Coordinates of C-alpha atoms in Angstrom, one line a residue:
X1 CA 15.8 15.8 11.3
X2 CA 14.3 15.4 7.5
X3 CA 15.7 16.7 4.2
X4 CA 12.0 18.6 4.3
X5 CA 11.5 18.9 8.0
X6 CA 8.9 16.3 9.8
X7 CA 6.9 17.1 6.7
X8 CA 8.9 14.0 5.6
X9 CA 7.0 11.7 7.7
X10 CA 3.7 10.3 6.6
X11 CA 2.8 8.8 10.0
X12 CA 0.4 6.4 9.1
X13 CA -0.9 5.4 12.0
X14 CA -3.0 3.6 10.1
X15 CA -0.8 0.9 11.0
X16 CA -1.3 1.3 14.7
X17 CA -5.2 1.4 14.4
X18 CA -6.9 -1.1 16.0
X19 CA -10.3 -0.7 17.2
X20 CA -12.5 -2.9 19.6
X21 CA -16.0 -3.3 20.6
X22 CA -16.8 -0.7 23.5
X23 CA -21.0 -0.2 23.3
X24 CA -23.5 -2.0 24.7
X25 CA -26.8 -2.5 23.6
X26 CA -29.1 -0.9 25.6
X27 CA -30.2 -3.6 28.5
X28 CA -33.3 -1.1 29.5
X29 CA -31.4 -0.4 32.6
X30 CA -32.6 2.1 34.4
X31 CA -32.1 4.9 37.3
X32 CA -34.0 4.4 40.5
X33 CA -33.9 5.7 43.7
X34 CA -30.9 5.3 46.5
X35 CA -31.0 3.2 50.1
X36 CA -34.6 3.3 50.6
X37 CA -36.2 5.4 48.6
X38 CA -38.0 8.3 50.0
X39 CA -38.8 7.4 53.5
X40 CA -42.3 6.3 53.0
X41 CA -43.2 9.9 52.6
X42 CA -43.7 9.9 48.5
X43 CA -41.4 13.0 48.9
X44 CA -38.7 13.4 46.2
X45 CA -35.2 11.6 46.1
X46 CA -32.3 12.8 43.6
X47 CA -30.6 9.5 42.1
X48 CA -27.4 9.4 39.8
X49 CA -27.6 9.1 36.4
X50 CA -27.4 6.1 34.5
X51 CA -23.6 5.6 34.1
X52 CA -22.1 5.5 30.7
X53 CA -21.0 1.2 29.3
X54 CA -16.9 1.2 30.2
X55 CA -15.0 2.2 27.0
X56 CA -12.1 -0.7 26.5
X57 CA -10.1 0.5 23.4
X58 CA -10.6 4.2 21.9
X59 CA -8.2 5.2 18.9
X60 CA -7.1 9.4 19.5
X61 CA -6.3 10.6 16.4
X62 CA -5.5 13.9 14.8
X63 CA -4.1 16.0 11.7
X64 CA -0.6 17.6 11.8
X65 CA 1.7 19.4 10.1
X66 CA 5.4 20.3 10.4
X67 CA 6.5 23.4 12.0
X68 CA 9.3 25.5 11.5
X69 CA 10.9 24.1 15.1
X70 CA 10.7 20.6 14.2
X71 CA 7.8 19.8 15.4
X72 CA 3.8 19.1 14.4
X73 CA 1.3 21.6 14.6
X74 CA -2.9 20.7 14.1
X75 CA -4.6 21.5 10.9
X76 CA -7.8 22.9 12.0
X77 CA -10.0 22.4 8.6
X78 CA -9.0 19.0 8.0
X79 CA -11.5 16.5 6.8
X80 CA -11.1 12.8 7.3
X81 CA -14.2 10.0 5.6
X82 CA -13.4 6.6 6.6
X83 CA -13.4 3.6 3.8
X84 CA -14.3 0.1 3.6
X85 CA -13.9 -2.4 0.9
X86 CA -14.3 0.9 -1.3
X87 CA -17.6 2.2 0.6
X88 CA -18.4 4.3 3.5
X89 CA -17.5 2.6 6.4
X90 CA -20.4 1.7 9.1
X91 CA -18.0 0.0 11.5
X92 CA -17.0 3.4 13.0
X93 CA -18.5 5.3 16.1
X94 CA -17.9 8.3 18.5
X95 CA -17.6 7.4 22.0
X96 CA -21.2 7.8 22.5
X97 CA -21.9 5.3 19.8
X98 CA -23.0 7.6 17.0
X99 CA -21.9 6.1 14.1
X100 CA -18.6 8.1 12.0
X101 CA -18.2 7.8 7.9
X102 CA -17.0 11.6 7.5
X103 CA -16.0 14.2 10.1
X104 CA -14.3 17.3 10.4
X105 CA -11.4 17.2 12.7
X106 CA -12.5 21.3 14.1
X107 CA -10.3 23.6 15.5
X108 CA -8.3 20.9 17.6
X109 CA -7.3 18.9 14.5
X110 CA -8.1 15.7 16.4
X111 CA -10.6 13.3 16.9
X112 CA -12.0 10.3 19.2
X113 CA -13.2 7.1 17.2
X114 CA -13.5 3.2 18.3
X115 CA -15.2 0.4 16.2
X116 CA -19.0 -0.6 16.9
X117 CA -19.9 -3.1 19.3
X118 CA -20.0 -6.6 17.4
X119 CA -18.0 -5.9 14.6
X120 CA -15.2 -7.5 13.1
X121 CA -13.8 -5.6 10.2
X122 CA -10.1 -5.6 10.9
X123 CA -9.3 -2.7 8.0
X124 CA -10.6 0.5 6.7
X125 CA -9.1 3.3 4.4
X126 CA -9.1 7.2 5.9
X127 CA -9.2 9.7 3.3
X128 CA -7.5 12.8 4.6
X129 CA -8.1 15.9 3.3
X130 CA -7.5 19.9 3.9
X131 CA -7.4 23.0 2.3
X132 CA -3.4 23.6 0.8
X133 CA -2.4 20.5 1.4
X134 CA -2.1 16.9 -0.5
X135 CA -5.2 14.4 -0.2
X136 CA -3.8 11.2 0.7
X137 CA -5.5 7.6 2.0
X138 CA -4.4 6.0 4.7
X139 CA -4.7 2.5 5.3
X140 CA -5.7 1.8 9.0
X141 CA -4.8 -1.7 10.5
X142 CA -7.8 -2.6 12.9
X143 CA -6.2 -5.8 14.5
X144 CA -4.7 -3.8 17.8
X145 CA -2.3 -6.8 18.4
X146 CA -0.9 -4.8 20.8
X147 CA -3.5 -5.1 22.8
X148 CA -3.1 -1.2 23.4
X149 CA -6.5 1.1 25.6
X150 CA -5.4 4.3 23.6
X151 CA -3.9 3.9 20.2
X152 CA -2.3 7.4 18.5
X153 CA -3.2 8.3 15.1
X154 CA -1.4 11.0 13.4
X155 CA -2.0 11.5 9.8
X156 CA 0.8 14.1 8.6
X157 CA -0.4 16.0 5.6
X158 CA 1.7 17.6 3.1
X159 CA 1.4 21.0 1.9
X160 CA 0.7 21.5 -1.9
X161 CA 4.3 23.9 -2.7
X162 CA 6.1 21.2 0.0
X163 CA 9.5 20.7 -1.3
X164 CA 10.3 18.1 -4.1
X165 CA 6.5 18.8 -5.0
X166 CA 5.0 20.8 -7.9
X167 CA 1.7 21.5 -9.0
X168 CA 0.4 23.8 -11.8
X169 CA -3.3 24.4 -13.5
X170 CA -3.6 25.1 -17.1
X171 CA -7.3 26.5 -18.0
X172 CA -8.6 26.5 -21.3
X173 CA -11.6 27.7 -23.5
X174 CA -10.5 25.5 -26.2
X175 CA -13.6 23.1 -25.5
X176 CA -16.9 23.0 -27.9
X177 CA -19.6 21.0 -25.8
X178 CA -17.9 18.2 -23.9
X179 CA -14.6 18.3 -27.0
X180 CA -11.6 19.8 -26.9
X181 CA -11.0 21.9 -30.1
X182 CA -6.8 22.6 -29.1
X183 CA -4.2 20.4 -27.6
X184 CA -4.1 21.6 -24.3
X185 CA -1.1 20.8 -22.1
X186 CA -0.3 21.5 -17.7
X187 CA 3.6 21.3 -16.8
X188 CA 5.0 20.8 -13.6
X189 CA 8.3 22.1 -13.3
X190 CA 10.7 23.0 -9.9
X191 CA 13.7 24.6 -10.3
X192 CA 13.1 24.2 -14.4
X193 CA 12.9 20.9 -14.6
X194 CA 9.3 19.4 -15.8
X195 CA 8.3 16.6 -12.6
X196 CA 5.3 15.6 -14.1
X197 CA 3.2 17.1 -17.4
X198 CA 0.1 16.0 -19.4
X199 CA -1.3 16.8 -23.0
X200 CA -4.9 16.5 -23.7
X201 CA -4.9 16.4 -27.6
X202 CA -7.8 18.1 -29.8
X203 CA -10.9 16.4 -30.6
X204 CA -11.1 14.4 -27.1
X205 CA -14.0 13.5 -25.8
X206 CA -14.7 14.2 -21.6
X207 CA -17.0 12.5 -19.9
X208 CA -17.7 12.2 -15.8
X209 CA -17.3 8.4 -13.8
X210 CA -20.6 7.3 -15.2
X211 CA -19.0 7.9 -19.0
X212 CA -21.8 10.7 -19.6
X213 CA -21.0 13.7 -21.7
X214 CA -19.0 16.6 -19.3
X215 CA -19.9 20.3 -21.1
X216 CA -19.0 23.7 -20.6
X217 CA -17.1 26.8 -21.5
X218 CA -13.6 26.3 -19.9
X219 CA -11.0 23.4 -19.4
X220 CA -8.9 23.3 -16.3
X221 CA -6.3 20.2 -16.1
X222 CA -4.1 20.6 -12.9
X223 CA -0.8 17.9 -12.8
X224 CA 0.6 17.3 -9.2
X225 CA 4.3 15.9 -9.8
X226 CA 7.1 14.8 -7.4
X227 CA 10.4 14.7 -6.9
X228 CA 12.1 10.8 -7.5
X229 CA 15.3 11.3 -5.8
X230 CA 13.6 12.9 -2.5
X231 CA 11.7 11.4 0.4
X232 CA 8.3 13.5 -0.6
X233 CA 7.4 11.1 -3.1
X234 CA 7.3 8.5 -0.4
X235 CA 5.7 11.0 2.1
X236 CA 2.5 12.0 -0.3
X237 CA 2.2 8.0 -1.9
X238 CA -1.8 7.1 -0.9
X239 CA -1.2 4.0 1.1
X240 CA -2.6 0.2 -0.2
X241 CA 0.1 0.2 -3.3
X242 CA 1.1 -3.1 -1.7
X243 CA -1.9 -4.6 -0.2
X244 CA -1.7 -7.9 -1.9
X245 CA -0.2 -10.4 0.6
X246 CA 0.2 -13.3 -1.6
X247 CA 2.9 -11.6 -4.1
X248 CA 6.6 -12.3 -3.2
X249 CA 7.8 -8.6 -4.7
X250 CA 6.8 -5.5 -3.6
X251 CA 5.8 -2.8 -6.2
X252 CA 8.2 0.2 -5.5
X253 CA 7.2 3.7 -7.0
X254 CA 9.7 5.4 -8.9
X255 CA 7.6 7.9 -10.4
X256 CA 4.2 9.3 -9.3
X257 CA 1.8 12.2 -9.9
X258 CA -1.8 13.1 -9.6
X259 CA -3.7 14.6 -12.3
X260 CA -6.6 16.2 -12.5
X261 CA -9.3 17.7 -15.1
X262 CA -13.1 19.4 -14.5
X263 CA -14.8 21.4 -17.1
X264 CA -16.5 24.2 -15.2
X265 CA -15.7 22.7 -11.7
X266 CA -17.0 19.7 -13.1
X267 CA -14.6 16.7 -13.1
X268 CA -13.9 14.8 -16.1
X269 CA -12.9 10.9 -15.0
X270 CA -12.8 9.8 -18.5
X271 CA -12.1 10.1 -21.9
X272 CA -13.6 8.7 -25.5
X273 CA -12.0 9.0 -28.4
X274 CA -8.3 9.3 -27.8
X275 CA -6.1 9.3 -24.6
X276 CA -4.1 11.2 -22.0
X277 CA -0.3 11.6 -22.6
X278 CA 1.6 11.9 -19.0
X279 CA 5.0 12.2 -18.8
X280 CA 7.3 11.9 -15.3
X281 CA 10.9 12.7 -14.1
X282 CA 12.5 9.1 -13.3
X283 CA 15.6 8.5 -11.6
X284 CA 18.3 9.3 -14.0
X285 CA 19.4 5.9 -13.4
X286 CA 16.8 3.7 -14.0
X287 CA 18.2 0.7 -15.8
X288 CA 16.9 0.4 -19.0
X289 CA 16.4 -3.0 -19.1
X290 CA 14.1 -2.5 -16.1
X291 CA 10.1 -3.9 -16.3
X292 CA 7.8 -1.0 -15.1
X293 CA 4.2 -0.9 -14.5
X294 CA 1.4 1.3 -13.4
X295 CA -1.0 1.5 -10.8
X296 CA -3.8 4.2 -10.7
X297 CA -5.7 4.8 -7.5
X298 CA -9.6 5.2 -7.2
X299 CA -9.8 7.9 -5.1
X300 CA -13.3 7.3 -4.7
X301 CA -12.9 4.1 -3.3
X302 CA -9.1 4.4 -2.0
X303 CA -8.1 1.4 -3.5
X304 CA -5.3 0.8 -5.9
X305 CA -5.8 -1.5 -9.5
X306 CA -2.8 -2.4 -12.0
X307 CA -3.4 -0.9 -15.1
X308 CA -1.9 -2.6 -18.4
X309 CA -0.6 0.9 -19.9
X310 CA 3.0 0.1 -21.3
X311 CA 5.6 2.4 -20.1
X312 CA 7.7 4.3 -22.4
X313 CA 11.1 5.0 -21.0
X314 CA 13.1 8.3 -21.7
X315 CA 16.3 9.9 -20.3
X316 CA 14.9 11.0 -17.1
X317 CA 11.4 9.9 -18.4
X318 CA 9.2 7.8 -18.2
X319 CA 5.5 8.2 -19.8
X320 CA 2.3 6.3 -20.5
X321 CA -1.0 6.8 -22.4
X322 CA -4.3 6.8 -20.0
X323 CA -7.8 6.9 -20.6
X324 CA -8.3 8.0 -17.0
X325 CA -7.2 10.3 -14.1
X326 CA -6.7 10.6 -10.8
X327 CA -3.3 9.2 -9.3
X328 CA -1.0 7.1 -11.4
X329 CA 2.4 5.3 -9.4
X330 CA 4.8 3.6 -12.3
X331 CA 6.5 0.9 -9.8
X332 CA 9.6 -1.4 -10.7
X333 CA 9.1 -5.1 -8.7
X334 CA 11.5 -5.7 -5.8
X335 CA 11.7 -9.2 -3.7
X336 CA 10.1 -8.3 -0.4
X337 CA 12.5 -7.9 3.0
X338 CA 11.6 -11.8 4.9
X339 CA 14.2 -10.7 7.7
X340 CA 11.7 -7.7 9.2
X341 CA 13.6 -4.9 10.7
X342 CA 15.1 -4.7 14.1
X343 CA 16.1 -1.6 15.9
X344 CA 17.5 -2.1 19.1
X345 CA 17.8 0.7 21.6
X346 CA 20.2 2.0 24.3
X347 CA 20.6 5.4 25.9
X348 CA 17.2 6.8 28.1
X349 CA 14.4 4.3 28.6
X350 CA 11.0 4.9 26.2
X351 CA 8.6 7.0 28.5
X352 CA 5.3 6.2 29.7
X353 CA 3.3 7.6 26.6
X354 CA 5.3 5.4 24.4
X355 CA 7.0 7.0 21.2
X356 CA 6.8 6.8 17.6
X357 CA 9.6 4.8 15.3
X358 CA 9.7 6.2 11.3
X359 CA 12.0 5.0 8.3
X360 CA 11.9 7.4 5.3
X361 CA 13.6 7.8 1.9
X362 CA 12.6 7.6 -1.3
X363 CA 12.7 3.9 -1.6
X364 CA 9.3 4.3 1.1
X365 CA 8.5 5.1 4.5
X366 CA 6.9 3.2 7.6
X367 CA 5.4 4.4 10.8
X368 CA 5.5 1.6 14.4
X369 CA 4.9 2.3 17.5
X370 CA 7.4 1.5 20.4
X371 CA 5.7 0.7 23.2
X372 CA 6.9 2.5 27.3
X373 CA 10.2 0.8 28.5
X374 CA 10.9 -0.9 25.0
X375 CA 14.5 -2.0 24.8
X376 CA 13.9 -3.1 20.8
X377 CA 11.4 -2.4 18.5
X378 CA 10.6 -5.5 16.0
X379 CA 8.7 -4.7 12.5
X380 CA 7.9 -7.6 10.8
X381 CA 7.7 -8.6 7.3
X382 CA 4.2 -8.2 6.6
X383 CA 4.4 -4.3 7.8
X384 CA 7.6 -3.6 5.5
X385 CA 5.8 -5.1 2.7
X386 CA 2.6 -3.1 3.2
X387 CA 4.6 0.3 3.3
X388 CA 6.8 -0.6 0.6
X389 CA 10.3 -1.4 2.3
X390 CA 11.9 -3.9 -0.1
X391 CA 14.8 -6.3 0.2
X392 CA 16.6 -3.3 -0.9
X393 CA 15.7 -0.4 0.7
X394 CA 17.6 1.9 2.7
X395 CA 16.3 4.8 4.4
X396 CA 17.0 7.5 7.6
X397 CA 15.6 6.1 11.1
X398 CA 14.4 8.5 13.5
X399 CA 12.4 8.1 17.3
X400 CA 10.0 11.1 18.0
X401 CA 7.6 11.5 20.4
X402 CA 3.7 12.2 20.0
X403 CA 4.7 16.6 19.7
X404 CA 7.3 15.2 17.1
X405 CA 10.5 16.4 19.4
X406 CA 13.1 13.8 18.5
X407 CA 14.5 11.3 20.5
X408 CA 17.2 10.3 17.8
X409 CA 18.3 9.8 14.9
X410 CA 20.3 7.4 12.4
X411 CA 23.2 9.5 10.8
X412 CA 21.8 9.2 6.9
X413 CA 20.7 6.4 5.4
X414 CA 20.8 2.5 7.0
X415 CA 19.5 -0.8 5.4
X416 CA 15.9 -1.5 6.9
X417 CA 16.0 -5.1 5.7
X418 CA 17.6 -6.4 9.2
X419 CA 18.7 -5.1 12.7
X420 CA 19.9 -1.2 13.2
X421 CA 21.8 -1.8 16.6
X422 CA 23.3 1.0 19.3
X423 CA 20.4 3.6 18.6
X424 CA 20.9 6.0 21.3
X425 CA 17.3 7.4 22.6
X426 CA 18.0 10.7 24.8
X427 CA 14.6 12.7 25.8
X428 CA 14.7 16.1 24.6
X429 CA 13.2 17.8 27.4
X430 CA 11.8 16.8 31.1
X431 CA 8.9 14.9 31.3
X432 CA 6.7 14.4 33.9
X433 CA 3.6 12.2 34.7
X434 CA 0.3 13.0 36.3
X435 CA -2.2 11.1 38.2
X436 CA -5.9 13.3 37.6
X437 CA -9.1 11.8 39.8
X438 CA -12.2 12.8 38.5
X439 CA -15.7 12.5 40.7
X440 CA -18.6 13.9 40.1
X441 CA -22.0 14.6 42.3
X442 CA -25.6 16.1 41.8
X443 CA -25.6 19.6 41.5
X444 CA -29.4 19.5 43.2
X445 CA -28.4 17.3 46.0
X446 CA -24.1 17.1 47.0
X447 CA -24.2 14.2 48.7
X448 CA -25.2 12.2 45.8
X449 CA -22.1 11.1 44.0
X450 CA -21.9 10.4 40.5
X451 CA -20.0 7.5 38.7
X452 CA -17.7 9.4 36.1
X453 CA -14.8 6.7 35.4
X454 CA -16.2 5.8 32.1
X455 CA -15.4 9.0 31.0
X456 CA -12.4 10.1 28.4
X457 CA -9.9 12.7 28.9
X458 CA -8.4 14.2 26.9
X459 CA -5.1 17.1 27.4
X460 CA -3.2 18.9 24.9
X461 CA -0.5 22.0 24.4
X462 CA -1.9 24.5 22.7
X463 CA -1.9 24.0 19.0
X464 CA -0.8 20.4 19.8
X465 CA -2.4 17.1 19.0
X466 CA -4.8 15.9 22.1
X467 CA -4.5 13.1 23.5
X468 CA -6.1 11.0 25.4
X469 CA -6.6 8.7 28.2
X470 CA -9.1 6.0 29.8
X471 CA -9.1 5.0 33.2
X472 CA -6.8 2.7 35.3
X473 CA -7.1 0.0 37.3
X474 CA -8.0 2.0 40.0
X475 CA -10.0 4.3 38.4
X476 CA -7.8 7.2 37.8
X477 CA -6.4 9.0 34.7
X478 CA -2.9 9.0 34.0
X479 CA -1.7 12.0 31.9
X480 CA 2.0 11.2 30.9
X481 CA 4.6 12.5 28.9
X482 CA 4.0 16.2 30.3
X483 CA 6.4 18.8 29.4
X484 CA 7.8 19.9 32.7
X485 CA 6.6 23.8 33.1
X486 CA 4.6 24.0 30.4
X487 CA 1.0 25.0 30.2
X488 CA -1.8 22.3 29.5
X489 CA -5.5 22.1 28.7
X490 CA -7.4 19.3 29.9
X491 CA -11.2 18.3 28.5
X492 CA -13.3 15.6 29.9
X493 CA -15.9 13.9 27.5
X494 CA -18.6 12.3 30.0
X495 CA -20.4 10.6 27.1
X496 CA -23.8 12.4 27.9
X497 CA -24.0 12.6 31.4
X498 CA -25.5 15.9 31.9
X499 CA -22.8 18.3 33.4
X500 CA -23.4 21.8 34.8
X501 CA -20.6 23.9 34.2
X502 CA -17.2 23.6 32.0
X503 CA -15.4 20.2 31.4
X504 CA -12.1 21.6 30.8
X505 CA -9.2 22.1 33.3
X506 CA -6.1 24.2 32.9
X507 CA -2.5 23.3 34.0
X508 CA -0.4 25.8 34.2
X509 CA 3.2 25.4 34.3
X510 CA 2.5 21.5 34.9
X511 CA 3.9 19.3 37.4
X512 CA 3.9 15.8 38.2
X513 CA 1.9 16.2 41.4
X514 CA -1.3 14.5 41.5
X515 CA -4.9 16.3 40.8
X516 CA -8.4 15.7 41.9
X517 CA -11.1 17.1 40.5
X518 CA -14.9 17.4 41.1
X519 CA -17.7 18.5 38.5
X520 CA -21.1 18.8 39.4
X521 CA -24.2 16.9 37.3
X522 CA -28.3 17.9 36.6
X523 CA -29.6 14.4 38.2
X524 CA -32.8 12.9 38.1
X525 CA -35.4 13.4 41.0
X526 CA -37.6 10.6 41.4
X527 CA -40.4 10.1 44.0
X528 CA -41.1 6.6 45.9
X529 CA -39.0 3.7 46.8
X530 CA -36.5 1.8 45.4
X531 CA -32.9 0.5 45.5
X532 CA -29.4 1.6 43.4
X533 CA -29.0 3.7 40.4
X534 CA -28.5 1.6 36.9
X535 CA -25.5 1.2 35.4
X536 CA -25.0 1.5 31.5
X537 CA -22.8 -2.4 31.4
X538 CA -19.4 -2.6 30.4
X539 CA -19.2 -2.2 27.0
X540 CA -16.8 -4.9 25.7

C-alpha cells in the first residue's frame, strides 16, 4: 500500500477526537433496599449497587505500528501526556472520572478517555512517545461534529531507522564546565548522502530552558533528519505547523529535522555566545527564487512559533543558524485548497464499524473518518489546511479499516485539491457483526439483578488495537466489523461496580450469532425498609 508500509500513515486521529461531557456530579444518591424492605422483621435485604451515570461519548484510542503483513500492531510501552494551550491538560478523564494528563497505554497499546463533565475546551495536543520510535504531537480536534458515541484514535508512531529517516549521536569530551573547547559536529546520512547535520563550534556556551549554566564531562548532540522526496517526512511532521486559521497560505515543509543536545543526560535548550549551524537535504529542485522560513516546535508545550532565522539555500541544501533546539521545519508558503476534497465511493458499501480515509505524500498527509454506509467522504477546507494539503498537493489515497487491512487504493499520486471519483471499496475479508447482552446479579442473593448497561466493552485480536463499544438503544452491545473465524477477546469495564470473578470473554473462531452474558456482583446488605436502589444519573 505505502512506499514504507502503513508506517506511512500518521493517523492523526486527532482530527476525529471529540469528547463530551459524560460525569455527573455526585447527587448523594444512594442504595436502599428493594419492594418493601425487609418484611418488618429488621432481618437483612441485599440491594443493587448504585449504578454507574450513562457514558454518552468515549474516545477509544491506541498506539500502532506497521507490520510486515500490512497491517498495525500495538506498541505496548507507549506513553501518551495530553496538552492544552501548552500545559497539562485538566479537561481529560477515565471513564470513572479520574482525571488523565499522562498515561501509559500498557500491554494493550490502547486507552479509554472522554472530556470532564462541564467542560468546553474544544482542542488539546497528545504527545506520543515510545521506546525506538519518533516522538510526535498530535493535535486532537474536540468538536465531535459527527456527533459520533465511540470515536477511534490511532496514533501511528514511526520507528527511529524507518525508511527515509536517519539519526546519529556524536558524544564528546571536548566541554570545560558548561563550554565547548572543539567544534563538535553529528551527521545524518542514508545511503551516503547527509539528511540533516549540525556543528556546535568551540567556545559555546550551553545552558538548560531556564538559560542557567549546563556542566559536565561529555557532550552528546544527536541530529534526526528525513528524507524530502519521501512521504516519512510528512509521516513524523509534529502536527499544529498550520494552526493559524486566519492566514490564506499554508506553510509546507520541505525540509525538517530534530536535533538534540544534553551534557551528561542533561539537556542543553540553549546557547550564549554563538549559534548552532544545521544543515538539510532539500528537494533538488527547489526554485531558487523561492521564500523559505522556519518554524521550531516547543516540545514542551507542543506548539509551533515562526522563527526569523534566514535560510541559506545550497544545491540540495538548505541551512540556518539557531540559538535553540528541538524540531526545526523550513516551509515554502502555498495558497490553501478552498475547493476541500471529495472522494466518492463505489464498489462494497462501508461496514458498520466505519473505516478510515488517508492521503499521503510528501507534500503532507491527512487522516478522516468515513462514517458506515458512506457513499462519499467530504473533507473540507479547514481540515486540508490544518494537515498541510495545499492548493497544490498531490498525494496517494487509500481506505483501511480500524486492523489497517485495505479496502483500496488510488493507483499513485491524485490531486487532493477537489473530487477523486470511481474509488472502488472491496472488503478484504468477511466480516461479521455481533449483538453481546450483558446482565449482571448479586453474587449473595441471584435474584437480585444488577443494572450493567452503563458499562464499556471493549474486544480486540490479539496484538490488535481494542475497541470499543457503548450501549444501544435497547441496551445491548454491538461488536462489528468481526473477522469471520477468527479468535476475539472481550473485556467489560463496569466503572467500579464491584464484580466477583473475570470481566473478560473469549470468542473463539467468531460468528455473528448473538451472545448473552451474565457476571455476578458483591452487593450491599442492608437491614430495614425502604424502596428502589439509586441510580448514579445520566451523565450528559
Amino acid at each position: 500500500m505505502f512506499t514504507n508500509k502503513k508506517s506511512l500513515l500518521a493517523l492523526s486521529v486527532a482530527s476525529a477526537f471529540a469528547l463530551t461531557g459524560c460525569f455527573s456530579d455526585d447527587d448523594n444518591n444512594k442504595p436502599v433496599p428493594d419492594d418493601g424492605g425487609d418484611g418488618g422483621d429488621g432481618g437483612v435485604v441485599v440491594v443493587a449497587p448504585e449504578t454507574p451515570a450513562a457514558l454518552t461519548f468515549v474516545v477509544s484510542g491506541s498506539v500502532v505500528q506497521s507490520n510486515d503483513d500490512d497491517e498495525f500492531d500495538v506498541i505496548g510501552d507507549a506513553t501518551i501526556k495530553f496538552l492544552e494551550s501548552g500545559v497539562l491538560s485538566t479537561n481529560i478523564v477515565d471513564v470513572e472520572g479520574n482525571q488523565v494528563q499522562t498515561l501509559d497505554v500498557g500491554d494493550e497499546g490502547s486507552f479509554l478517555v472522554t472530556r470532564k463533565s462541564g467542560s468546553s475546551t474544544d482542542s488539546v495536543t497528545a504527545i506520543v512517545s515510545a521506546p525506538g520510535f519518533v516522538t510526535k504531537a498530535f493535535s486532537l480536534d474536540l468538536s465531535n461534529e459527527d456527533d459520533n458515541d465511540v470515536l477511534v484514535a490511532q496514533f501511528l508512531l514511526t520507528p527511529t531507522d524507518e525508511e527515509g529517516l536517519a539519526s546519529t549521536t556524536t558524544t564528546s569530551s571536548d566541554i570545560t564546565g558548561s563550554t565547548t573547547t572543539a567544534e563538535i559536529v553529528a551527521d545524518a546520512s542514508a545511503e551516503g548522502s547527509s539528511l540533516a547535520s549540525a556543528t556546535l563550534p568551540t567556545g559555546i556556551t550551553l545552558q538548560d530552558a531556564d538559560g542557567q549554566p549546563v556542566t559536565g564531562a561529555e557532550v552528546a548532540l544527536n541530529v534526526l533528519g528525513t528524507d524530502p522526496s519521501t512521504e516519512t517526512k510528512s509521516l513524523v511532521l509534529p502536527e499544529g505547523l498550520n494552526s493559524d486559521d486566519s492566514s490564506a497560505n499554508i506553510a509546507v515543509p520541505v525540509s525538517l529535522a530534530n536535533v538534540t543536545l544534553s551534557v551528561d543526560g542533561n539537556s542543553v535548550k540553549k546557547f550564549a555566545g554563538d549559534t548552532l549551524n544545521v544543515t538539510l537535504a532539500a528537494p533538488a529542485d527547489l526554485d531558487a527564487g523561492e521564500v523559505l522560513s522556519v518554524s521550531s516546535l516547543d516540545e514542551e508545550t507542543g506548539i509551533w512559533m515562526p522563527e526569523t532565522f534566514p535560510v541559506t539555500k545550497g544545491t540540495g541544501t538548505v541551512s540556518f543558524e539557531t540559538d535553540h533546539l528541538t524540531w526545526f521545519s523550513v516551509n515554502k508558503s502555498v495558497p490553501v485548497c478552498t475547493d476541500g476534497l471529495t472522494v466518492n465511493f463505489t464498489g462494497d458499501a462501508v461496514p458498520a464499524g466505519g473505516l478510515t480515509l488517508a492521503a499521503y505524500s510528501a507534500d503532507g498527509f491527512l487522516w478522516s473518518r468515513v462514517g458506515a454506509g458512506s457513499t462519499s467522504r467530504v473533507v473540507p477546507p479547514g481540515f486540508l489546511k490544518r494537515y498541510g494539503i495545499s492548493s497544490e498537493a498531490t498525494a496517494t489515497v487509500v481506505v483501511f479499516d480500524r486492523d489497517g487491512a485495505i479496502w483500496g487504493e488510488t493507483d499513485g499520486e491524485v490531486a487532493v485539491c477537489g473530487t477523486v471519483n470511481d474509488f472502488a471499496l472491496a472488503a478484504p475479508y468477511t466480516l461479521v457483526n455481533k449483538t453481546l447482552t450483558i446482565t449482571g446479579s448479586c453474587a449473595n442473593d441471584s435474584d437480585v439483578a444488577v443494572d450493567v448497561t452503563n458499562s464499556a466493552v471493549r474486544y480486540k485480536r490479539d496484538g490488535k488495537a481494542v475497541r470499543t463499544a457503548l450501549k444501544d438503544a435497547d441496551g445491548n452491545f454491538q461488536l462489528t466489523n468481526l473477522r469471520e473465524g477468527e479468535d476475539y477477546e472481550v473485556t467489560v469495564n463496569f466503572r467500579g461496580l464491584p464484580l466477583e470473578g473475570s470481566n473478560t470473554i473469549s470468542l473463539d473462531a467468531v460468528t455473528g450469532d448473538d451472545l448473552t452474558e451474565n457476571f455476578e456482583f458483591t452487593c450491599p446488605e442492608v437491614t430495614g425498609s425502604g424502596g428502589s436502589g439509586g441510580s448514579g444519573g445520566t451523565g450528559g
